[in-house]
Tab-separated table of C-alpha atoms in Angstrom:
chain	number	residue	atom	x	y	z
A	220	MET	CA	-67.621	-50.911	-46.253
A	221	LYS	CA	-67.121	-49.348	-43.092
A	222	VAL	CA	-65.166	-50.724	-40.222
A	223	THR	CA	-68.285	-51.073	-37.991
A	224	GLU	CA	-70.340	-53.091	-40.861
A	225	TYR	CA	-67.330	-55.234	-40.912
A	226	PHE	CA	-68.305	-55.851	-36.945
A	227	GLU	CA	-71.689	-56.278	-37.088
A	228	LYS	CA	-71.314	-58.480	-40.074
A	229	ALA	CA	-69.318	-60.896	-38.277
A	230	GLN	CA	-71.902	-60.985	-35.529
A	231	GLY	CA	-69.931	-61.873	-32.533
A	232	GLN	CA	-66.877	-63.685	-34.286
A	233	THR	CA	-63.310	-61.638	-33.508
A	234	LEU	CA	-61.790	-60.302	-36.679
A	235	THR	CA	-57.948	-59.652	-37.040
A	236	SER	CA	-56.959	-56.528	-38.735
A	237	PHE	CA	-52.824	-55.065	-39.159
A	238	GLU	CA	-51.215	-51.907	-39.271
A	239	VAL	CA	-48.510	-50.780	-41.584
A	240	LEU	CA	-46.081	-47.639	-41.698
A	241	PRO	CA	-44.887	-46.270	-45.060
A	242	PRO	CA	-41.447	-46.692	-45.748
A	243	LEU	CA	-39.206	-43.976	-44.925
A	244	LYS	CA	-39.087	-41.600	-47.794
A	245	GLY	CA	-36.851	-42.888	-50.898
A	246	GLY	CA	-38.100	-46.497	-49.960
A	247	SER	CA	-39.987	-49.120	-51.752
A	248	MET	CA	-44.164	-49.810	-52.015
A	249	GLN	CA	-42.526	-53.615	-52.123
A	250	SER	CA	-41.882	-53.389	-48.505
A	251	ILE	CA	-45.317	-53.339	-47.351
A	252	PHE	CA	-46.566	-55.856	-50.155
A	253	ASP	CA	-43.820	-58.076	-48.127
A	254	THR	CA	-45.253	-57.515	-44.909
A	255	LEU	CA	-48.847	-58.068	-45.868
A	256	ASP	CA	-48.639	-60.856	-48.235
A	257	PRO	CA	-48.194	-63.577	-45.871
A	258	LEU	CA	-50.834	-61.543	-43.899
A	259	MET	CA	-53.695	-62.282	-46.263
A	260	GLU	CA	-54.302	-65.478	-45.552
A	261	PHE	CA	-55.898	-64.361	-42.197
A	262	LYS	CA	-58.371	-62.379	-44.199
A	263	PRO	CA	-58.198	-59.464	-42.454
A	264	PRO	CA	-61.171	-56.910	-43.580
A	265	PHE	CA	-59.187	-53.557	-43.152
A	266	ILE	CA	-55.794	-52.559	-42.941
A	267	ASP	CA	-54.570	-49.237	-41.003
A	268	VAL	CA	-52.090	-47.148	-42.644
A	269	THR	CA	-50.036	-44.793	-40.200
A	270	TYR	CA	-48.991	-41.095	-40.905
A	271	HIS	CA	-46.040	-39.280	-39.591
A	272	ARG	CA	-45.459	-36.260	-38.997
A	273	GLU	CA	-42.665	-34.937	-40.866
A	274	GLU	CA	-39.620	-33.644	-38.595
A	275	PHE	CA	-36.870	-31.267	-38.702
A	276	ILE	CA	-33.526	-30.764	-37.490
A	277	TYR	CA	-31.183	-27.152	-37.440
A	278	THR	CA	-28.290	-27.322	-38.977
A	279	GLU	CA	-25.786	-24.487	-38.674
A	280	ARG	CA	-24.235	-22.977	-41.819
A	281	LYS	CA	-21.148	-21.365	-42.384
A	282	SER	CA	-22.493	-18.010	-42.301
A	283	GLY	CA	-23.664	-18.502	-38.582
A	284	PHE	CA	-27.000	-18.569	-39.835
A	285	PHE	CA	-29.479	-22.076	-39.145
A	286	GLU	CA	-31.171	-24.527	-41.781
A	287	LYS	CA	-34.219	-25.647	-41.286
A	288	VAL	CA	-33.717	-29.348	-42.610
A	289	ALA	CA	-36.443	-32.014	-42.621
A	290	ILE	CA	-35.827	-35.533	-41.631
A	291	ARG	CA	-37.690	-39.166	-41.120
A	292	LYS	CA	-40.428	-38.009	-43.929
A	293	ARG	CA	-42.544	-40.868	-44.497
A	294	PRO	CA	-45.159	-39.589	-47.314
A	295	GLY	CA	-47.567	-41.852	-49.015
A	296	THR	CA	-50.124	-42.841	-47.016
A	297	VAL	CA	-52.792	-41.963	-49.442
A	298	GLY	CA	-51.348	-43.750	-52.260
A	299	ILE	CA	-50.964	-46.824	-50.219
A	300	CYS	CA	-53.774	-47.023	-49.036
A	301	ALA	CA	-54.801	-46.552	-52.644
A	302	ALA	CA	-52.541	-49.586	-53.805
A	303	LEU	CA	-53.585	-52.084	-50.697
A	304	MET	CA	-56.922	-51.705	-52.000
A	305	HIS	CA	-56.741	-52.563	-55.588
A	306	ARG	CA	-53.687	-55.249	-54.816
A	307	TYR	CA	-55.510	-57.159	-51.976
A	308	GLY	CA	-59.345	-56.004	-52.588
A	309	VAL	CA	-59.572	-54.893	-48.458
A	310	ASP	CA	-60.423	-51.502	-47.058
A	311	ALA	CA	-57.951	-49.495	-45.778
A	312	VAL	CA	-58.146	-47.048	-43.356
A	313	PRO	CA	-55.695	-44.051	-43.604
A	314	HIS	CA	-54.341	-41.728	-40.060
A	315	LEU	CA	-55.317	-38.339	-40.194
A	316	ILE	CA	-52.819	-36.558	-37.675
A	317	CYS	CA	-53.401	-32.466	-36.813
A	318	GLY	CA	-49.868	-32.076	-36.716
A	319	GLY	CA	-48.386	-30.975	-39.931
A	320	PHE	CA	-51.650	-30.191	-41.774
A	321	THR	CA	-53.845	-27.202	-41.666
A	322	LYS	CA	-57.508	-27.372	-41.444
A	323	GLU	CA	-57.787	-26.685	-45.291
A	324	ASN	CA	-54.833	-29.326	-45.694
A	325	THR	CA	-57.313	-31.817	-44.112
A	326	GLU	CA	-60.125	-31.085	-46.038
A	327	ASP	CA	-58.273	-31.384	-48.928
A	328	ALA	CA	-56.904	-35.061	-48.272
A	329	LEU	CA	-60.767	-35.775	-47.189
A	330	ILE	CA	-61.642	-34.793	-50.317
A	331	ASP	CA	-59.171	-36.828	-52.152
A	332	LEU	CA	-60.109	-39.954	-50.254
A	333	ASN	CA	-63.720	-40.063	-50.364
A	334	PHE	CA	-62.984	-40.024	-54.513
A	335	LEU	CA	-61.060	-42.971	-53.929
A	336	ASN	CA	-63.750	-44.644	-52.424
A	337	ILE	CA	-61.774	-44.680	-48.982
A	338	ASN	CA	-64.395	-44.239	-46.325
A	339	ASN	CA	-62.553	-45.049	-43.184
A	340	VAL	CA	-60.029	-42.991	-41.224
A	341	LEU	CA	-58.798	-43.102	-38.049
A	342	ALA	CA	-58.090	-39.634	-36.346
A	343	LEU	CA	-55.558	-38.441	-34.356
A	344	ARG	CA	-53.881	-35.510	-33.055
A	345	GLY	CA	-50.205	-37.370	-33.422
A	346	ASP	CA	-47.112	-37.167	-31.220
A	347	ALA	CA	-45.278	-34.205	-30.301
A	348	ARG	CA	-41.933	-33.674	-32.535
A	349	LYS	CA	-38.969	-34.637	-30.865
A	350	PHE	CA	-37.056	-31.817	-30.421
A	351	ASP	CA	-40.680	-30.077	-28.968
A	352	THR	CA	-41.454	-30.146	-25.340
A	353	LYS	CA	-45.497	-30.557	-25.860
A	354	PHE	CA	-47.483	-30.870	-29.222
A	355	ILE	CA	-47.286	-27.737	-31.591
A	356	PRO	CA	-49.967	-27.634	-34.130
A	357	GLU	CA	-49.657	-26.208	-37.254
A	358	GLU	CA	-50.645	-22.679	-38.147
A	359	GLY	CA	-54.283	-22.761	-39.227
A	360	GLY	CA	-54.608	-26.705	-37.725
A	361	HIS	CA	-56.244	-28.217	-35.136
A	362	SER	CA	-54.641	-28.675	-31.833
A	363	TYR	CA	-56.774	-31.273	-30.624
A	364	ALA	CA	-58.429	-34.709	-32.275
A	365	VAL	CA	-61.796	-33.879	-31.145
A	366	ASP	CA	-61.703	-31.121	-32.992
A	367	LEU	CA	-60.659	-33.248	-36.673
A	368	VAL	CA	-63.268	-35.733	-35.863
A	369	ARG	CA	-65.743	-32.484	-35.770
A	370	GLN	CA	-64.477	-31.608	-38.965
A	371	ILE	CA	-64.735	-35.353	-40.692
A	372	SER	CA	-68.286	-35.574	-39.343
A	373	ASN	CA	-68.726	-32.097	-40.495
A	374	MET	CA	-68.319	-33.008	-44.043
A	375	ASN	CA	-70.263	-36.019	-43.268
A	376	LYS	CA	-73.112	-33.475	-43.352
A	377	GLY	CA	-71.863	-31.401	-46.214
A	378	ILE	CA	-70.293	-28.821	-44.517
A	379	TYR	CA	-67.152	-27.373	-46.351
A	380	LEU	CA	-64.852	-24.794	-44.389
A	381	ASP	CA	-65.950	-22.637	-47.194
A	382	SER	CA	-69.041	-21.324	-46.061
A	383	ASN	CA	-69.797	-20.059	-49.889
A	384	ILE	CA	-70.645	-23.981	-50.631
A	385	GLU	CA	-74.179	-24.783	-50.329
A	386	ASN	CA	-75.416	-28.471	-50.745
A	387	GLY	CA	-71.962	-29.872	-50.439
A	388	ASN	CA	-71.751	-33.464	-51.056
A	389	LYS	CA	-71.713	-35.302	-47.980
A	390	THR	CA	-68.709	-37.484	-47.373
A	391	ASN	CA	-69.447	-41.016	-45.253
A	392	PHE	CA	-66.383	-41.440	-43.068
A	393	CYS	CA	-66.399	-44.059	-40.369
A	394	ILE	CA	-64.417	-42.401	-37.932
A	395	GLY	CA	-61.885	-44.245	-35.574
A	396	ILE	CA	-60.243	-42.793	-32.737
A	397	ALA	CA	-57.581	-43.939	-30.109
A	398	GLY	CA	-58.173	-45.317	-26.680
A	399	TYR	CA	-55.558	-45.456	-23.924
A	400	PRO	CA	-56.302	-48.440	-21.206
A	401	GLU	CA	-53.202	-47.146	-19.281
A	402	LYS	CA	-54.646	-43.589	-19.703
A	403	GLN	CA	-52.825	-41.193	-22.454
A	404	PHE	CA	-49.877	-39.963	-20.548
A	405	GLU	CA	-50.625	-35.927	-21.100
A	406	ALA	CA	-53.894	-36.768	-18.843
A	407	PRO	CA	-54.008	-36.001	-15.093
A	408	ASN	CA	-56.205	-39.348	-14.430
A	409	ILE	CA	-57.868	-41.836	-16.019
A	410	GLU	CA	-61.584	-40.166	-15.299
A	411	THR	CA	-60.503	-37.080	-17.623
A	412	ASP	CA	-58.820	-38.962	-20.279
A	413	LEU	CA	-62.372	-40.727	-20.647
A	414	LYS	CA	-64.012	-37.677	-20.599
A	415	TYR	CA	-62.139	-36.391	-23.515
A	416	THR	CA	-62.729	-39.787	-25.647
A	417	LYS	CA	-66.412	-39.411	-24.895
A	418	ALA	CA	-65.957	-35.841	-26.305
A	419	LYS	CA	-64.855	-36.983	-29.570
A	420	ILE	CA	-67.407	-39.416	-29.547
A	421	ASP	CA	-70.520	-37.333	-29.356
A	422	ALA	CA	-68.239	-35.424	-31.944
A	423	GLY	CA	-68.767	-38.006	-34.336
A	424	ALA	CA	-66.698	-40.730	-33.758
A	425	HIS	CA	-67.996	-44.558	-34.839
A	426	TYR	CA	-65.373	-47.061	-32.921
A	427	ILE	CA	-62.031	-46.854	-30.802
A	428	VAL	CA	-58.691	-48.778	-31.256
A	429	THR	CA	-56.449	-48.857	-28.401
A	430	GLN	CA	-53.143	-48.679	-27.850
A	431	MET	CA	-50.646	-51.152	-26.970
A	432	PHE	CA	-50.899	-53.027	-23.770
A	433	TYR	CA	-49.569	-55.878	-22.356
A	434	ASP	CA	-52.347	-57.028	-19.179
A	435	ASN	CA	-55.716	-57.907	-20.670
A	436	LYS	CA	-56.568	-56.860	-17.464
A	437	LYS	CA	-56.104	-53.127	-18.418
A	438	TYR	CA	-58.378	-53.854	-21.696
A	439	PHE	CA	-60.991	-55.246	-19.680
A	440	GLU	CA	-60.871	-52.293	-17.085
A	441	TYR	CA	-60.950	-50.054	-19.759
A	442	VAL	CA	-64.007	-51.034	-21.622
A	443	ASP	CA	-65.878	-51.365	-18.580
A	444	ARG	CA	-64.931	-47.966	-17.572
A	445	CYS	CA	-66.237	-46.627	-20.924
A	446	ARG	CA	-69.563	-48.286	-20.982
A	447	ALA	CA	-70.511	-46.859	-17.103
A	448	ALA	CA	-69.196	-43.401	-19.118
A	449	GLY	CA	-71.526	-43.840	-21.394
A	450	ILE	CA	-69.324	-44.922	-24.191
A	451	HIS	CA	-70.936	-47.944	-25.753
A	452	VAL	CA	-69.220	-47.979	-29.692
A	453	PRO	CA	-66.948	-50.633	-30.583
A	454	ILE	CA	-63.278	-50.921	-28.620
A	455	VAL	CA	-60.362	-53.082	-30.754
A	456	PRO	CA	-57.266	-54.151	-28.561
A	457	GLY	CA	-54.257	-52.802	-29.981
A	458	LEU	CA	-51.605	-55.653	-29.939
A	459	LYS	CA	-47.850	-55.053	-30.174
A	460	PRO	CA	-45.158	-58.010	-29.766
A	461	LEU	CA	-42.191	-57.460	-27.760
A	462	THR	CA	-39.634	-59.485	-29.700
A	463	LYS	CA	-36.552	-57.319	-28.498
A	464	ARG	CA	-34.210	-56.579	-25.743
A	465	TYR	CA	-34.287	-53.247	-25.717
A	466	GLN	CA	-38.176	-52.782	-25.869
A	467	ILE	CA	-38.307	-53.996	-22.466
A	468	ASN	CA	-37.563	-50.267	-21.278
A	469	SER	CA	-38.413	-48.410	-24.210
A	470	ILE	CA	-41.951	-49.318	-24.901
A	471	PRO	CA	-42.848	-48.478	-20.588
A	472	ARG	CA	-40.707	-45.496	-21.397
A	473	ASN	CA	-42.245	-44.110	-25.053
A	474	PHE	CA	-45.529	-45.257	-24.373
A	475	TYR	CA	-46.066	-44.852	-20.574
A	476	ILE	CA	-47.395	-48.823	-20.155
A	477	ASN	CA	-46.472	-51.427	-18.028
A	478	LEU	CA	-45.485	-54.749	-18.069
A	479	PRO	CA	-46.974	-56.973	-16.047
A	480	GLU	CA	-44.367	-58.484	-13.121
A	481	GLU	CA	-44.238	-62.069	-14.838
A	482	PHE	CA	-44.029	-60.777	-18.312
A	483	SER	CA	-40.687	-58.810	-17.218
A	484	LYS	CA	-38.968	-60.828	-14.862
A	485	ALA	CA	-39.115	-64.105	-17.818
A	486	LEU	CA	-37.914	-61.207	-20.011
A	487	LEU	CA	-35.439	-60.400	-18.107
A	488	LYS	CA	-34.054	-64.062	-16.944
A	489	ALA	CA	-33.697	-64.889	-20.832
A	490	LYS	CA	-30.327	-65.921	-22.059
A	491	ASP	CA	-30.624	-64.421	-25.596
A	492	LEU	CA	-32.102	-62.314	-28.482
A	493	SER	CA	-34.016	-65.687	-29.851
A	494	HIS	CA	-35.121	-66.730	-25.919
A	495	ILE	CA	-36.870	-62.600	-25.841
A	496	LYS	CA	-38.214	-63.136	-29.106
A	497	GLU	CA	-40.238	-66.376	-28.129
A	498	ILE	CA	-41.520	-64.948	-24.900
A	499	GLY	CA	-42.600	-62.334	-26.375
A	500	ILE	CA	-44.753	-64.337	-28.601
A	501	GLU	CA	-45.872	-66.862	-26.250
A	502	TRP	CA	-46.880	-63.706	-24.443
A	503	ALA	CA	-49.047	-62.371	-27.170
A	504	ILE	CA	-50.500	-65.742	-27.870
A	505	HIS	CA	-51.959	-65.658	-24.369
A	506	GLN	CA	-53.122	-62.075	-24.870
A	507	SER	CA	-54.664	-63.121	-28.284
A	508	ARG	CA	-56.660	-66.223	-26.967
A	509	GLU	CA	-57.787	-64.725	-23.870
A	510	LEU	CA	-59.381	-61.499	-25.967
A	511	LYS	CA	-60.542	-64.001	-28.448
A	512	GLU	CA	-62.409	-65.787	-25.858
A	513	ALA	CA	-63.864	-62.858	-24.627
A	514	GLY	CA	-65.566	-61.936	-27.379
A	515	VAL	CA	-63.712	-58.733	-28.674
A	516	PRO	CA	-64.285	-57.624	-32.344
A	517	CYS	CA	-61.069	-57.418	-33.449
A	518	LEU	CA	-57.720	-58.391	-33.017
A	519	HIS	CA	-55.534	-55.405	-33.925
A	520	TYR	CA	-51.507	-56.287	-34.742
A	521	TYR	CA	-49.386	-53.392	-34.861
A	522	THR	CA	-46.924	-55.511	-37.126
A	523	MET	CA	-44.037	-53.066	-37.465
A	524	GLY	CA	-42.406	-54.794	-40.478
A	525	ASP	CA	-42.337	-58.147	-38.691
A	526	SER	CA	-44.652	-60.567	-40.317
A	527	ASP	CA	-43.536	-63.765	-39.448
A	528	THR	CA	-43.779	-63.248	-35.608
A	529	ILE	CA	-47.727	-61.790	-36.405
A	530	VAL	CA	-48.381	-65.100	-38.202
A	531	LYS	CA	-47.146	-67.507	-35.458
A	532	ILE	CA	-49.134	-65.777	-32.767
A	533	ILE	CA	-52.515	-66.217	-35.441
A	534	GLU	CA	-51.783	-69.333	-36.007
A	535	LYS	CA	-51.554	-70.155	-32.265
A	536	THR	CA	-54.501	-68.164	-31.061
């Protein structure tokens, strides 16, 4: 089923879904199963599988020339999606990104997904590589998520890159996109960010999943702004528990979001790591309860391989 069909079928009941990261190259699929096995009791209708652009470093050789070396590659998104659907009988939602893909690569990936009966995708631009000061698209690839959405939407209409293809098979992808309750960091203001989001909806996107946030007020304000801007698709809140000391600084710095004063004060006063984790879990429970009471379509948890924490949160929500 499509993600949006699950929302319609739920008739106002809040669903629960999860997101997992592929293991680093050389890692085991068992790590994904170990994360998800304890979470399946909560009957998620779908599970997201992220995709990360391959990163490179340049190392100097004895000759004086520099060699391009790939690091931190996370292959396997499509294979993991197929494995999850086979093992758990749930729909998988692979992330598709602009970075690292040509338009032809994207089309081939979509064809493979269609053959596997995977008909949900999350379309993202993707982040800049760590050594780049800004996002640099692949040569022959898309620069913006809206262009990726258009390509997927065109395939849903039977339109392929090769103009010689007539009466091409129409795919049936449900397209999700990212939303930013506290503004995408490159956008000059929230109004411009919403304009870009509306363009992706107009191009064929069907629902939005938000970046993490720790102040529910930001989410509710974002939904109101979206509706005022003519965006009426489901908006799913993305939640990531803060459970480690370094995250107090790294999450605001890396994701350009704020921690509520009450939350940050409690974390900074924490005596040890276990106390920080306890505070983070309680805050996530509070967020989840309030969002559920408000009737959000789904609570989408970024698991980061920590199923124990997610279980504790859901059991008390």
